[in-house]
Amino acid sequence: MSIPNEALQKLLQEIEVQAITSQQQIGITKAQITTKQRDIRMLELTSKEISSLPKDTRVYEGVGKMFVAVPMNTIDKRLSSESGELKSDITGLEKKLHYLEMTHKNSRENLEQILKSGGKA
């Protein structure tokens, strides 16, 4: 039994759209992961620089257009907290990336399978 040409064409278009969408989302997700990894490196560098300072050094944090004196341990806690949040975000994005890659792969395989079978079901 063969699938009608119109139904086959519609099915192929839907699969192709899904594959293209997945590919675009993969690119976006990879860019987000790269950005968050860069942010983590910046936080680690800042933390390393702060930890190399003497303990009695006055440290200031930007708040809008002004700077406010903040204890070093408060800044260190904030940096490690932000780093932890970014790492959990990356974990979530990696799961999303895996899902999108599987979706893209499955779409391509389905498309190839339909083309190889010549539209017969």
XYZ file of N, CA, C and O in Angstrom:
484
model
N 0.842 -1.173 0.000
C 0.000 0.000 0.000
C 0.892 1.241 0.000
O 1.850 1.341 0.748
N 0.561 2.161 -0.822
C 1.374 3.357 -0.981
C 0.659 4.580 -0.406
O -0.562 4.658 -0.413
N 1.439 5.510 0.111
C 0.888 6.746 0.671
C 0.602 7.699 -0.490
O 1.433 7.834 -1.396
N -0.550 8.369 -0.495
C -0.839 9.341 -1.570
C 0.241 10.430 -1.607
O 0.808 10.805 -0.583
N 0.499 10.935 -2.812
C 1.567 11.926 -2.988
C 1.377 13.167 -2.124
O 2.341 13.682 -1.560
N 0.153 13.649 -1.993
C -0.095 14.853 -1.202
C 0.213 14.607 0.274
O 0.831 15.441 0.940
N -0.210 13.454 0.792
C 0.049 13.120 2.189
C 1.544 12.923 2.418
O 2.093 13.349 3.445
N 2.200 12.291 1.471
C 3.643 12.067 1.568
C 4.393 13.393 1.565
O 5.300 13.605 2.375
N 3.987 14.274 0.689
C 4.639 15.575 0.603
C 4.435 16.362 1.906
O 5.365 16.990 2.408
N 3.236 16.319 2.443
C 2.947 17.016 3.699
C 3.779 16.428 4.839
O 4.345 17.163 5.655
N 3.867 15.099 4.894
C 4.652 14.421 5.926
C 6.131 14.799 5.824
O 6.777 15.105 6.831
N 6.656 14.807 4.599
C 8.051 15.176 4.396
C 8.318 16.623 4.822
O 9.339 16.913 5.442
N 7.394 17.510 4.527
C 7.554 18.907 4.915
C 7.547 19.061 6.440
O 8.349 19.809 6.993
N 6.653 18.343 7.108
C 6.588 18.417 8.569
C 7.876 17.911 9.212
O 8.396 18.518 10.153
N 8.386 16.812 8.687
C 9.631 16.257 9.225
C 10.792 17.211 8.965
O 11.636 17.433 9.837
N 10.815 17.796 7.778
C 11.890 18.734 7.438
C 11.841 19.977 8.327
O 12.866 20.452 8.813
N 10.637 20.481 8.580
C 10.485 21.642 9.458
C 10.969 21.295 10.868
O 11.661 22.092 11.518
N 10.621 20.114 11.344
C 11.048 19.692 12.683
C 12.571 19.579 12.749
O 13.189 19.996 13.727
N 13.172 19.045 11.696
C 14.633 18.918 11.665
C 15.304 20.284 11.648
O 16.285 20.520 12.371
N 14.777 21.208 10.868
C 15.357 22.552 10.783
C 15.212 23.284 12.115
O 16.151 23.915 12.603
N 14.038 23.165 12.721
C 13.804 23.803 14.014
C 14.756 23.244 15.068
O 15.334 24.001 15.858
N 14.920 21.941 15.080
C 15.834 21.316 16.035
C 17.255 21.814 15.817
O 17.972 22.106 16.779
N 17.663 21.927 14.564
C 19.021 22.379 14.254
C 19.225 23.813 14.741
O 20.269 24.136 15.317
N 18.231 24.668 14.550
C 18.344 26.053 15.022
C 18.419 26.101 16.543
O 19.217 26.847 17.113
N 17.594 25.316 17.206
C 17.593 25.279 18.667
C 18.915 24.733 19.205
O 19.390 25.168 20.262
N 19.514 23.790 18.494
C 20.822 23.255 18.895
C 21.857 24.378 18.893
O 22.637 24.525 19.832
N 21.855 25.190 17.850
C 22.790 26.313 17.773
C 22.588 27.313 18.898
O 23.558 27.782 19.515
N 21.344 27.620 19.195
C 21.035 28.565 20.269
C 21.480 28.008 21.619
O 22.093 28.710 22.430
N 21.188 26.734 21.852
C 21.539 26.106 23.127
C 23.056 26.039 23.307
O 23.566 26.308 24.404
N 23.778 25.721 22.241
C 25.243 25.690 22.328
C 25.798 27.071 22.657
O 26.741 27.204 23.445
N 25.206 28.115 22.067
C 25.650 29.482 22.351
C 25.377 29.838 23.814
O 26.215 30.480 24.471
N 24.230 29.413 24.338
C 23.909 29.686 25.740
C 24.885 28.979 26.675
O 25.330 29.553 27.674
N 25.226 27.736 26.351
C 26.184 26.983 27.170
C 27.541 27.688 27.162
O 28.168 27.858 28.211
N 27.982 28.120 25.989
C 29.268 28.803 25.865
C 29.277 30.089 26.684
O 30.259 30.382 27.389
N 28.188 30.839 26.640
C 28.096 32.086 27.398
C 28.171 31.822 28.899
O 28.887 32.517 29.626
N 27.449 30.818 29.352
C 27.442 30.512 30.791
C 28.807 29.993 31.240
O 29.257 30.294 32.347
N 29.489 29.222 30.395
C 30.828 28.750 30.736
C 31.803 29.932 30.842
O 32.662 29.963 31.724
N 31.659 30.895 29.947
C 32.502 32.092 30.008
C 32.233 32.861 31.297
O 33.163 33.324 31.959
N 30.958 32.981 31.670
C 30.604 33.675 32.910
C 31.205 32.976 34.132
O 31.678 33.635 35.062
N 31.192 31.643 34.125
C 31.791 30.885 35.230
C 33.292 31.172 35.315
O 33.827 31.385 36.402
N 33.960 31.191 34.162
C 35.400 31.488 34.159
C 35.668 32.890 34.709
O 36.623 33.101 35.460
N 34.817 33.845 34.353
C 34.975 35.213 34.865
C 34.788 35.246 36.384
O 35.558 35.906 37.092
N 33.786 34.540 36.888
C 33.548 34.497 38.335
C 34.711 33.835 39.065
O 35.127 34.300 40.133
N 35.236 32.748 38.494
C 36.369 32.065 39.117
C 37.609 32.959 39.129
O 38.343 32.989 40.119
N 37.825 33.686 38.052
C 38.967 34.601 37.995
C 38.817 35.714 39.029
O 39.767 36.041 39.748
N 37.619 36.267 39.135
C 37.357 37.314 40.127
C 37.584 36.783 41.541
O 38.212 37.431 42.379
N 37.078 35.586 41.803
C 37.242 34.973 43.121
C 38.719 34.736 43.425
O 39.178 34.985 44.546
N 39.457 34.284 42.438
C 40.888 34.043 42.619
C 41.622 35.354 42.928
O 42.472 35.399 43.819
N 41.272 36.413 42.214
C 41.902 37.713 42.441
C 41.580 38.238 43.838
O 42.451 38.756 44.531
N 40.326 38.093 44.252
C 39.929 38.575 45.578
C 40.610 37.767 46.677
O 41.046 38.323 47.682
N 40.715 36.469 46.488
C 41.338 35.640 47.525
C 42.837 35.914 47.663
O 43.421 35.642 48.714
N 43.459 36.474 46.621
C 44.891 36.777 46.704
C 45.163 38.094 47.450
O 46.303 38.375 47.793
N 44.105 38.866 47.703
C 44.270 40.134 48.425
C 44.394 39.881 49.929
O 43.854 38.901 50.437
N 45.060 40.787 50.643
C 45.095 40.660 52.109
C 43.674 40.773 52.677
O 42.809 41.438 52.105
N 43.449 40.127 53.811
C 42.099 40.061 54.393
C 41.557 41.428 54.819
O 40.354 41.621 54.871
N 42.445 42.389 55.109
C 41.967 43.695 55.566
C 41.753 44.684 54.415
O 41.487 45.858 54.643
N 41.851 44.224 53.185
C 41.650 45.091 52.025
C 40.183 45.494 51.915
O 39.290 44.665 52.082
N 39.958 46.768 51.633
C 38.590 47.240 51.448
C 38.143 46.859 50.037
O 38.845 47.125 49.063
N 36.983 46.236 49.955
C 36.445 45.783 48.663
C 35.126 46.495 48.435
O 34.309 46.637 49.351
N 34.921 46.928 47.195
C 33.705 47.662 46.849
C 32.965 46.926 45.733
O 33.569 46.301 44.865
N 31.649 47.059 45.777
C 30.809 46.417 44.775
C 29.942 47.483 44.128
O 29.416 48.366 44.807
N 29.812 47.415 42.815
C 29.021 48.396 42.099
C 27.532 48.184 42.320
O 27.020 47.075 42.205
N 26.851 49.283 42.651
C 25.403 49.277 42.816
C 24.884 50.454 42.009
O 24.952 51.596 42.463
N 24.372 50.190 40.832
C 23.936 51.286 39.972
C 25.131 52.116 39.553
O 26.086 51.612 38.985
N 25.086 53.419 39.891
C 26.181 54.328 39.525
C 27.156 54.575 40.672
O 28.023 55.432 40.577
N 26.994 53.844 41.766
C 27.892 54.073 42.904
C 28.513 52.755 43.359
O 28.121 51.688 42.905
N 29.477 52.864 44.231
C 30.137 51.695 44.792
C 29.919 51.666 46.299
O 29.963 52.696 46.957
N 29.691 50.460 46.818
C 29.418 50.281 48.233
C 30.451 49.319 48.808
O 30.752 48.288 48.203
N 30.992 49.671 49.985
C 31.947 48.786 50.656
C 31.217 47.530 51.113
O 30.144 47.589 51.707
N 31.805 46.380 50.792
C 31.202 45.092 51.126
C 32.292 44.204 51.717
O 33.433 44.206 51.231
N 31.961 43.443 52.768
C 32.962 42.516 53.316
C 33.383 41.484 52.257
O 32.584 41.071 51.418
N 34.638 41.101 52.327
C 35.167 40.155 51.343
C 34.431 38.825 51.351
O 34.189 38.249 50.293
N 34.064 38.338 52.533
C 33.389 37.041 52.580
C 32.010 37.106 51.936
O 31.539 36.122 51.367
N 31.346 38.265 51.965
C 30.045 38.422 51.303
C 30.209 38.312 49.794
O 29.420 37.641 49.120
N 31.225 38.953 49.276
C 31.477 38.886 47.832
C 31.850 37.468 47.431
O 31.381 36.953 46.412
N 32.679 36.823 48.236
C 33.089 35.452 47.934
C 31.881 34.506 47.925
O 31.757 33.653 47.048
N 30.981 34.678 48.886
C 29.763 33.851 48.932
C 28.899 34.099 47.698
O 28.357 33.167 47.107
N 28.766 35.374 47.292
C 27.956 35.709 46.125
C 28.551 35.105 44.864
O 27.831 34.540 44.031
N 29.868 35.199 44.733
C 30.529 34.638 43.548
C 30.346 33.123 43.468
O 30.050 32.583 42.405
N 30.505 32.442 44.589
C 30.345 30.977 44.571
C 28.886 30.595 44.343
O 28.601 29.603 43.671
N 27.963 31.385 44.861
C 26.541 31.128 44.640
C 26.185 31.294 43.161
O 25.494 30.449 42.570
N 26.652 32.373 42.558
C 26.391 32.609 41.136
C 27.019 31.515 40.289
O 26.429 31.059 39.307
N 28.209 31.086 40.655
C 28.887 30.021 39.921
C 28.085 28.720 39.996
O 27.931 28.019 38.995
N 27.561 28.402 41.166
C 26.740 27.207 41.332
C 25.471 27.261 40.503
O 25.069 26.264 39.886
N 24.832 28.435 40.467
C 23.624 28.601 39.655
C 23.937 28.406 38.175
O 23.178 27.754 37.449
N 25.045 28.975 37.730
C 25.421 28.834 36.327
C 25.725 27.380 35.970
O 25.373 26.909 34.895
N 26.371 26.666 36.893
C 26.672 25.256 36.639
C 25.399 24.432 36.532
O 25.296 23.544 35.682
N 24.404 24.727 37.370
C 23.137 23.987 37.267
C 22.404 24.368 35.983
O 21.756 23.521 35.359
N 22.520 25.634 35.554
C 21.930 26.045 34.279
C 22.571 25.289 33.122
O 21.882 24.856 32.190
N 23.895 25.140 33.187
C 24.603 24.419 32.120
C 24.150 22.961 32.076
O 23.958 22.397 30.997
N 23.961 22.349 33.238
C 23.490 20.967 33.289
C 22.133 20.845 32.599
O 21.914 19.934 31.797
N 21.238 21.779 32.886
C 19.924 21.774 32.237
C 20.027 21.987 30.737
O 19.324 21.332 29.954
N 20.905 22.898 30.324
C 21.082 23.152 28.896
C 21.693 21.946 28.182
O 21.360 21.677 27.028
N 22.582 21.231 28.855
C 23.165 20.035 28.245
C 22.111 18.956 28.040
O 22.123 18.249 27.036
N 21.179 18.836 28.983
C 20.070 17.884 28.814
C 19.195 18.298 27.642
O 18.785 17.461 26.838
N 18.917 19.600 27.553
C 18.115 20.121 26.445
C 18.827 19.874 25.119
O 18.208 19.475 24.129
N 20.139 20.096 25.104
C 20.928 19.883 23.891
C 20.869 18.421 23.463
O 20.701 18.126 22.276
N 20.989 17.514 24.415
C 20.916 16.082 24.096
C 19.554 15.745 23.480
O 19.476 15.041 22.475
N 18.489 16.273 24.070
C 17.142 16.037 23.549
C 17.014 16.578 22.120
O 16.486 15.906 21.231
N 17.500 17.797 21.900
C 17.400 18.396 20.569
C 18.219 17.633 19.540
O 17.785 17.465 18.391
N 19.396 17.158 19.934
C 20.214 16.378 19.010
C 19.536 15.066 18.644
O 19.576 14.629 17.489
N 18.892 14.432 19.630
C 18.161 13.187 19.345
C 16.967 13.468 18.430
O 16.696 12.702 17.498
N 16.260 14.564 18.673
C 15.120 14.936 17.828
C 15.582 15.177 16.396
O 14.953 14.694 15.435
N 16.678 15.891 16.253
C 17.206 16.171 14.914
C 17.622 14.876 14.212
O 17.302 14.665 13.039
N 18.317 14.019 14.926
C 18.771 12.750 14.363
C 17.579 11.892 13.933
O 17.565 11.341 12.827
N 16.572 11.807 14.802
C 15.387 11.004 14.480
C 14.635 11.576 13.285
O 14.138 10.823 12.438
N 14.555 12.886 13.196
C 13.875 13.522 12.057
C 14.599 13.189 10.763
O 13.965 12.842 9.760
N 15.908 13.302 10.797
C 16.694 12.983 9.593
C 16.546 11.505 9.210
O 16.402 11.175 8.033
N 16.584 10.624 10.202
C 16.434 9.192 9.913
C 15.059 8.893 9.333
O 14.939 8.110 8.384
N 14.022 9.509 9.884
C 12.672 9.291 9.360
C 12.554 9.809 7.939
O 11.935 9.160 7.086
N 13.146 10.944 7.673
C 13.119 11.526 6.341
C 13.819 10.604 5.343
O 13.280 10.315 4.260
N 15.005 10.107 5.713
C 15.743 9.201 4.832
C 14.989 7.892 4.612
O 14.957 7.357 3.505
N 14.366 7.396 5.667
C 13.627 6.140 5.566
C 12.441 6.280 4.608
O 12.192 5.394 3.785
N 11.742 7.396 4.694
C 10.608 7.615 3.805
C 11.076 7.754 2.362
O 10.472 7.186 1.437
N 12.172 8.474 2.157
C 12.696 8.641 0.804
C 13.210 7.331 0.222
O 13.019 7.054 -0.965
N 13.832 6.492 1.050
C 14.333 5.206 0.560
C 13.206 4.236 0.226
O 13.312 3.472 -0.726
N 12.126 4.302 1.006
C 11.016 3.376 0.768
C 10.165 3.819 -0.418
O 9.332 3.072 -0.890
N 10.389 5.038 -0.873
C 9.636 5.517 -2.022
C 8.185 5.842 -1.700
O 7.338 5.852 -2.575
N 7.882 6.091 -0.440
C 6.540 6.483 -0.053
C 5.604 5.321 0.175
O 4.404 5.475 0.208
N 6.145 4.125 0.337
C 5.295 2.939 0.603
C 5.234 2.705 2.088
O 6.232 2.747 2.781
N 4.055 2.412 2.581
C 3.894 2.154 4.006
C 3.548 0.720 4.264
O 3.027 0.031 3.477
